[in-house]
PDB file of C-alpha atoms in Angstrom:
ATOM      1  CA  UNK A  29      67.064   2.952-189.895  1.00 45.00           C
ATOM      2  CA  UNK A  30      66.858  -0.172-191.983  1.00 55.00           C
ATOM      3  CA  UNK A  31      69.902  -2.353-192.440  1.00 70.00           C
ATOM      4  CA  UNK A  32      70.405  -4.883-195.212  1.00 77.00           C
ATOM      5  CA  UNK A  33      71.226  -8.005-193.215  1.00 82.00           C
ATOM      6  CA  UNK A  34      71.044 -11.712-193.808  1.00 87.00           C
ATOM      7  CA  UNK A  35      68.030 -13.326-192.154  1.00 92.00           C
ATOM      8  CA  UNK A  36      70.155 -14.933-189.430  1.00 91.00           C
ATOM      9  CA  UNK A  37      72.107 -11.736-188.714  1.00 94.00           C
ATOM     10  CA  UNK A  38      68.844  -9.771-188.560  1.00 94.00           C
ATOM     11  CA  UNK A  39      67.584 -12.279-185.964  1.00 95.00           C
ATOM     12  CA  UNK A  40      70.768 -11.743-183.952  1.00 96.00           C
ATOM     13  CA  UNK A  41      70.431  -7.947-184.035  1.00 95.00           C
ATOM     14  CA  UNK A  42      66.741  -8.231-183.099  1.00 96.00           C
ATOM     15  CA  UNK A  43      67.565 -10.581-180.208  1.00 96.00           C
ATOM     16  CA  UNK A  44      70.264  -8.197-178.969  1.00 96.00           C
ATOM     17  CA  UNK A  45      68.059  -5.125-179.091  1.00 95.00           C
ATOM     18  CA  UNK A  46      65.210  -7.027-177.425  1.00 96.00           C
ATOM     19  CA  UNK A  47      67.299  -8.545-174.641  1.00 96.00           C
ATOM     20  CA  UNK A  48      69.602  -5.573-174.034  1.00 97.00           C
ATOM     21  CA  UNK A  49      67.563  -2.545-175.132  1.00 93.00           C
ATOM     22  CA  UNK A  50      69.297  -0.107-172.749  1.00 96.00           C
ATOM     23  CA  UNK A  51      72.766  -1.599-173.275  1.00 97.00           C
ATOM     24  CA  UNK A  52      72.868  -1.468-177.086  1.00 97.00           C
ATOM     25  CA  UNK A  53      73.950   2.072-177.916  1.00 97.00           C
ATOM     26  CA  UNK A  54      74.015   1.844-181.715  1.00 96.00           C
ATOM     27  CA  UNK A  55      73.688  -0.629-184.584  1.00 96.00           C
ATOM     28  CA  UNK A  56      74.996   0.389-187.999  1.00 96.00           C
ATOM     29  CA  UNK A  57      76.632  -0.856-191.160  1.00 94.00           C
ATOM     30  CA  UNK A  58      79.869   0.321-192.709  1.00 94.00           C
ATOM     31  CA  UNK A  59      81.677  -1.174-195.698  1.00 92.00           C
ATOM     32  CA  UNK A  60      79.130  -3.974-195.816  1.00 90.00           C
ATOM     33  CA  UNK A  61      79.790  -5.036-192.203  1.00 95.00           C
ATOM     34  CA  UNK A  62      77.488  -4.808-189.196  1.00 96.00           C
ATOM     35  CA  UNK A  63      78.634  -3.043-186.026  1.00 97.00           C
ATOM     36  CA  UNK A  64      76.986  -3.034-182.611  1.00 98.00           C
ATOM     37  CA  UNK A  65      78.153  -0.452-180.073  1.00 98.00           C
ATOM     38  CA  UNK A  66      77.418  -1.721-176.565  1.00 98.00           C
ATOM     39  CA  UNK A  67      77.629  -0.289-173.080  1.00 97.00           C
ATOM     40  CA  UNK A  68      81.136  -0.673-171.627  1.00 97.00           C
ATOM     41  CA  UNK A  69      79.918  -2.431-168.486  1.00 97.00           C
ATOM     42  CA  UNK A  70      77.882  -4.999-170.441  1.00 97.00           C
ATOM     43  CA  UNK A  71      80.562  -6.554-172.635  1.00 98.00           C
ATOM     44  CA  UNK A  72      80.753  -9.840-170.704  1.00 98.00           C
ATOM     45  CA  UNK A  73      76.979 -10.265-170.514  1.00 98.00           C
ATOM     46  CA  UNK A  74      76.478  -9.471-174.208  1.00 98.00           C
ATOM     47  CA  UNK A  75      79.457 -11.592-175.300  1.00 98.00           C
ATOM     48  CA  UNK A  76      78.119 -14.561-173.346  1.00 98.00           C
ATOM     49  CA  UNK A  77      74.690 -14.087-174.924  1.00 98.00           C
ATOM     50  CA  UNK A  78      76.191 -13.917-178.426  1.00 98.00           C
ATOM     51  CA  UNK A  79      78.259 -17.048-177.902  1.00 98.00           C
ATOM     52  CA  UNK A  80      75.701 -19.202-176.094  1.00 97.00           C
ATOM     53  CA  UNK A  81      72.441 -18.056-177.704  1.00 97.00           C
ATOM     54  CA  UNK A  82      73.454 -16.729-181.116  1.00 96.00           C
ATOM     55  CA  UNK A  83      76.259 -19.172-182.023  1.00 96.00           C
ATOM     56  CA  UNK A  84      79.087 -16.621-182.298  1.00 98.00           C
ATOM     57  CA  UNK A  85      81.596 -19.184-181.068  1.00 97.00           C
ATOM     58  CA  UNK A  86      84.604 -17.895-183.006  1.00 98.00           C
ATOM     59  CA  UNK A  87      86.373 -14.734-181.868  1.00 98.00           C
ATOM     60  CA  UNK A  88      88.478 -13.886-184.914  1.00 98.00           C
ATOM     61  CA  UNK A  89      90.131 -10.747-183.580  1.00 98.00           C
ATOM     62  CA  UNK A  90      90.162  -8.046-180.919  1.00 98.00           C
ATOM     63  CA  UNK A  91      91.665  -4.686-181.794  1.00 98.00           C
ATOM     64  CA  UNK A  92      91.883  -1.161-180.470  1.00 98.00           C
ATOM     65  CA  UNK A  93      91.141   2.191-182.057  1.00 98.00           C
ATOM     66  CA  UNK A  94      92.310   5.609-180.903  1.00 97.00           C
ATOM     67  CA  UNK A  95      89.484   7.912-181.933  1.00 96.00           C
ATOM     68  CA  UNK A  96      91.496  10.895-180.597  1.00 95.00           C
ATOM     69  CA  UNK A  97      88.375  12.594-179.260  1.00 91.00           C
ATOM     70  CA  UNK A  98      87.703  14.237-175.919  1.00 87.00           C
ATOM     71  CA  UNK A  99      84.886  11.807-175.026  1.00 92.00           C
ATOM     72  CA  UNK A 100      85.257   8.026-175.126  1.00 95.00           C
ATOM     73  CA  UNK A 101      88.617   8.269-176.838  1.00 97.00           C
ATOM     74  CA  UNK A 102      89.341   4.555-177.220  1.00 98.00           C
ATOM     75  CA  UNK A 103      87.367   1.726-178.789  1.00 98.00           C
ATOM     76  CA  UNK A 104      87.866  -1.998-178.421  1.00 98.00           C
ATOM     77  CA  UNK A 105      86.366  -3.979-181.291  1.00 98.00           C
ATOM     78  CA  UNK A 106      85.535  -7.694-181.198  1.00 98.00           C
ATOM     79  CA  UNK A 107      85.334  -9.447-184.571  1.00 98.00           C
ATOM     80  CA  UNK A 108      82.890 -12.335-184.064  1.00 98.00           C
ATOM     81  CA  UNK A 109      81.936 -15.107-186.468  1.00 98.00           C
ATOM     82  CA  UNK A 110      79.069 -17.555-186.289  1.00 97.00           C
ATOM     83  CA  UNK A 111      80.384 -20.711-187.925  1.00 95.00           C
ATOM     84  CA  UNK A 112      76.850 -22.123-187.856  1.00 95.00           C
ATOM     85  CA  UNK A 113      75.307 -19.272-189.878  1.00 93.00           C
ATOM     86  CA  UNK A 114      78.365 -17.832-191.595  1.00 94.00           C
ATOM     87  CA  UNK A 115      77.657 -14.385-190.118  1.00 96.00           C
ATOM     88  CA  UNK A 116      80.206 -11.817-189.000  1.00 97.00           C
ATOM     89  CA  UNK A 117      79.443  -9.205-186.345  1.00 98.00           C
ATOM     90  CA  UNK A 118      81.656  -6.482-184.923  1.00 98.00           C
ATOM     91  CA  UNK A 119      80.906  -5.595-181.307  1.00 98.00           C
ATOM     92  CA  UNK A 120      82.425  -2.362-179.984  1.00 98.00           C
ATOM     93  CA  UNK A 121      82.880  -0.726-176.607  1.00 98.00           C
ATOM     94  CA  UNK A 122      84.257   2.727-175.888  1.00 98.00           C
ATOM     95  CA  UNK A 123      86.320   3.861-172.915  1.00 97.00           C
ATOM     96  CA  UNK A 124      87.713   7.113-171.605  1.00 95.00           C
ATOM     97  CA  UNK A 125      91.200   8.468-172.157  1.00 94.00           C
ATOM     98  CA  UNK A 126      92.061   8.584-168.451  1.00 93.00           C
ATOM     99  CA  UNK A 127      92.694   5.057-167.144  1.00 94.00           C
ATOM    100  CA  UNK A 128      91.003   3.193-170.011  1.00 97.00           C
ATOM    101  CA  UNK A 129      89.661  -0.145-168.784  1.00 97.00           C
ATOM    102  CA  UNK A 130      87.462  -2.874-170.253  1.00 98.00           C
ATOM    103  CA  UNK A 131      86.452  -6.225-168.788  1.00 98.00           C
ATOM    104  CA  UNK A 132      88.380  -9.077-170.379  1.00 98.00           C
ATOM    105  CA  UNK A 133      86.319 -11.483-172.495  1.00 98.00           C
ATOM    106  CA  UNK A 134      88.757 -14.346-171.868  1.00 98.00           C
ATOM    107  CA  UNK A 135      86.088 -15.950-169.656  1.00 98.00           C
ATOM    108  CA  UNK A 136      83.888 -16.171-172.772  1.00 98.00           C
ATOM    109  CA  UNK A 137      86.516 -16.760-175.474  1.00 98.00           C
ATOM    110  CA  UNK A 138      89.843 -17.971-174.124  1.00 97.00           C
ATOM    111  CA  UNK A 139      91.449 -16.988-177.432  1.00 96.00           C
ATOM    112  CA  UNK A 140      90.991 -13.297-176.549  1.00 98.00           C
ATOM    113  CA  UNK A 141      94.039 -13.438-174.289  1.00 97.00           C
ATOM    114  CA  UNK A 142      96.757 -12.642-176.817  1.00 97.00           C
ATOM    115  CA  UNK A 143      94.697 -10.023-178.648  1.00 98.00           C
ATOM    116  CA  UNK A 144      93.830  -8.209-175.423  1.00 98.00           C
ATOM    117  CA  UNK A 145      97.505  -8.210-174.468  1.00 98.00           C
ATOM    118  CA  UNK A 146      98.355  -6.610-177.806  1.00 98.00           C
ATOM    119  CA  UNK A 147      95.685  -3.908-177.347  1.00 98.00           C
ATOM    120  CA  UNK A 148      97.032  -3.267-173.847  1.00 98.00           C
ATOM    121  CA  UNK A 149     100.608  -3.060-175.129  1.00 98.00           C
ATOM    122  CA  UNK A 150      99.872  -0.736-178.053  1.00 97.00           C
ATOM    123  CA  UNK A 151      97.083   1.474-176.597  1.00 97.00           C
ATOM    124  CA  UNK A 152      97.365   1.135-172.812  1.00 97.00           C
ATOM    125  CA  UNK A 153      93.806  -0.156-172.401  1.00 98.00           C
ATOM    126  CA  UNK A 154      93.690  -2.420-169.347  1.00 98.00           C
ATOM    127  CA  UNK A 155      91.559  -5.552-169.398  1.00 98.00           C
ATOM    128  CA  UNK A 156      90.088  -6.321-165.989  1.00 98.00           C
ATOM    129  CA  UNK A 157      90.311  -9.976-164.896  1.00 98.00           C
ATOM    130  CA  UNK A 158      92.714 -10.887-167.700  1.00 98.00           C
ATOM    131  CA  UNK A 159      94.684 -13.993-166.663  1.00 97.00           C
ATOM    132  CA  UNK A 160      98.087 -12.683-167.855  1.00 96.00           C
ATOM    133  CA  UNK A 161      97.972  -8.991-168.770  1.00 97.00           C
ATOM    134  CA  UNK A 162     101.501  -7.972-169.610  1.00 95.00           C
ATOM    135  CA  UNK A 163     103.219  -6.409-172.567  1.00 96.00           C
ATOM    136  CA  UNK A 164     103.625  -8.603-175.614  1.00 94.00           C
ATOM    137  CA  UNK A 165     105.865  -6.571-177.986  1.00 94.00           C
ATOM    138  CA  UNK A 166     107.338  -3.707-175.990  1.00 93.00           C
ATOM    139  CA  UNK A 167     109.578  -4.082-172.914  1.00 91.00           C
ATOM    140  CA  UNK A 168     107.726  -4.230-169.589  1.00 91.00           C
ATOM    141  CA  UNK A 169     109.314  -0.947-168.433  1.00 90.00           C
ATOM    142  CA  UNK A 170     108.385   0.934-171.638  1.00 90.00           C
ATOM    143  CA  UNK A 171     106.296   3.929-170.522  1.00 90.00           C
ATOM    144  CA  UNK A 172     104.531   4.667-173.823  1.00 91.00           C
ATOM    145  CA  UNK A 173     101.864   3.157-176.062  1.00 94.00           C
ATOM    146  CA  UNK A 174     102.968   3.220-179.726  1.00 94.00           C
ATOM    147  CA  UNK A 175      99.544   3.139-181.445  1.00 95.00           C
ATOM    148  CA  UNK A 176      98.150   6.143-179.623  1.00 93.00           C
ATOM    149  CA  UNK A 177      97.806   9.045-182.005  1.00 93.00           C
ATOM    150  CA  UNK A 178     100.036  11.374-179.979  1.00 89.00           C
ATOM    151  CA  UNK A 179     102.959   8.930-180.206  1.00 86.00           C
ATOM    152  CA  UNK A 180     105.648  10.415-182.514  1.00 80.00           C
ATOM    153  CA  UNK A 181     106.074   8.632-185.860  1.00 80.00           C
ATOM    154  CA  UNK A 182     109.814   8.283-185.325  1.00 73.00           C
ATOM    155  CA  UNK A 183     109.423   7.122-181.741  1.00 74.00           C
ATOM    156  CA  UNK A 184     110.703   8.769-178.603  1.00 77.00           C
ATOM    157  CA  UNK A 185     114.472   9.252-178.744  1.00 77.00           C
ATOM    158  CA  UNK A 186     116.276   7.360-176.002  1.00 75.00           C
ATOM    159  CA  UNK A 187     113.168   5.569-174.778  1.00 77.00           C
ATOM    160  CA  UNK A 188     114.426   2.148-175.865  1.00 74.00           C
ATOM    161  CA  UNK A 189     117.882   0.878-176.731  1.00 74.00           C
ATOM    162  CA  UNK A 190     118.115   0.095-180.426  1.00 65.00           C
ATOM    163  CA  UNK A 191     120.855  -1.840-182.192  1.00 68.00           C
ATOM    164  CA  UNK A 192     123.424   0.132-184.139  1.00 69.00           C
ATOM    165  CA  UNK A 193     122.108   0.613-187.683  1.00 68.00           C
ATOM    166  CA  UNK A 194     125.475   1.576-189.125  1.00 69.00           C
ATOM    167  CA  UNK A 195     127.352  -1.417-190.552  1.00 68.00           C
ATOM    168  CA  UNK A 196     130.874  -2.097-189.350  1.00 68.00           C
ATOM    169  CA  UNK A 197     133.449  -0.880-191.897  1.00 66.00           C
ATOM    170  CA  UNK A 198     136.245  -3.182-190.880  1.00 62.00           C
TER     171      UNK A 198
END
């Protein structure tokens, strides 16, 4: 499969596939962006390589996806930018529905902390070795994960105290 990549991004993809041939599961383009699906257990090693050897020093975002499939239900996507080359690369890992866990990349990019907390809060994906993994939007005792596809659109009645939405008439 041939991808239309900038010269520098092509060098990055080539370096990844050369250095991590068994750990790169897929490389593809969608909507003009390049995605690399990597082995779940290799995210720290590959992230370190991308930052130190390929100049992807800026982690713009980390987000979760609920694929709602029976295998590898959840994805965590890392939006990386090389400020040196002006390239953008999306690195993805997939994890199972039961006890989804991914190694935290905060040891590579400290800025991942807040984004990983948000993914944990909304999807229930735990980030191993995260320095402060706790809920960021929902109460600590909230038992649900609002961005999972099975979560009801109107929420779960009685699961969280909400303010009265009816204005006082006095």
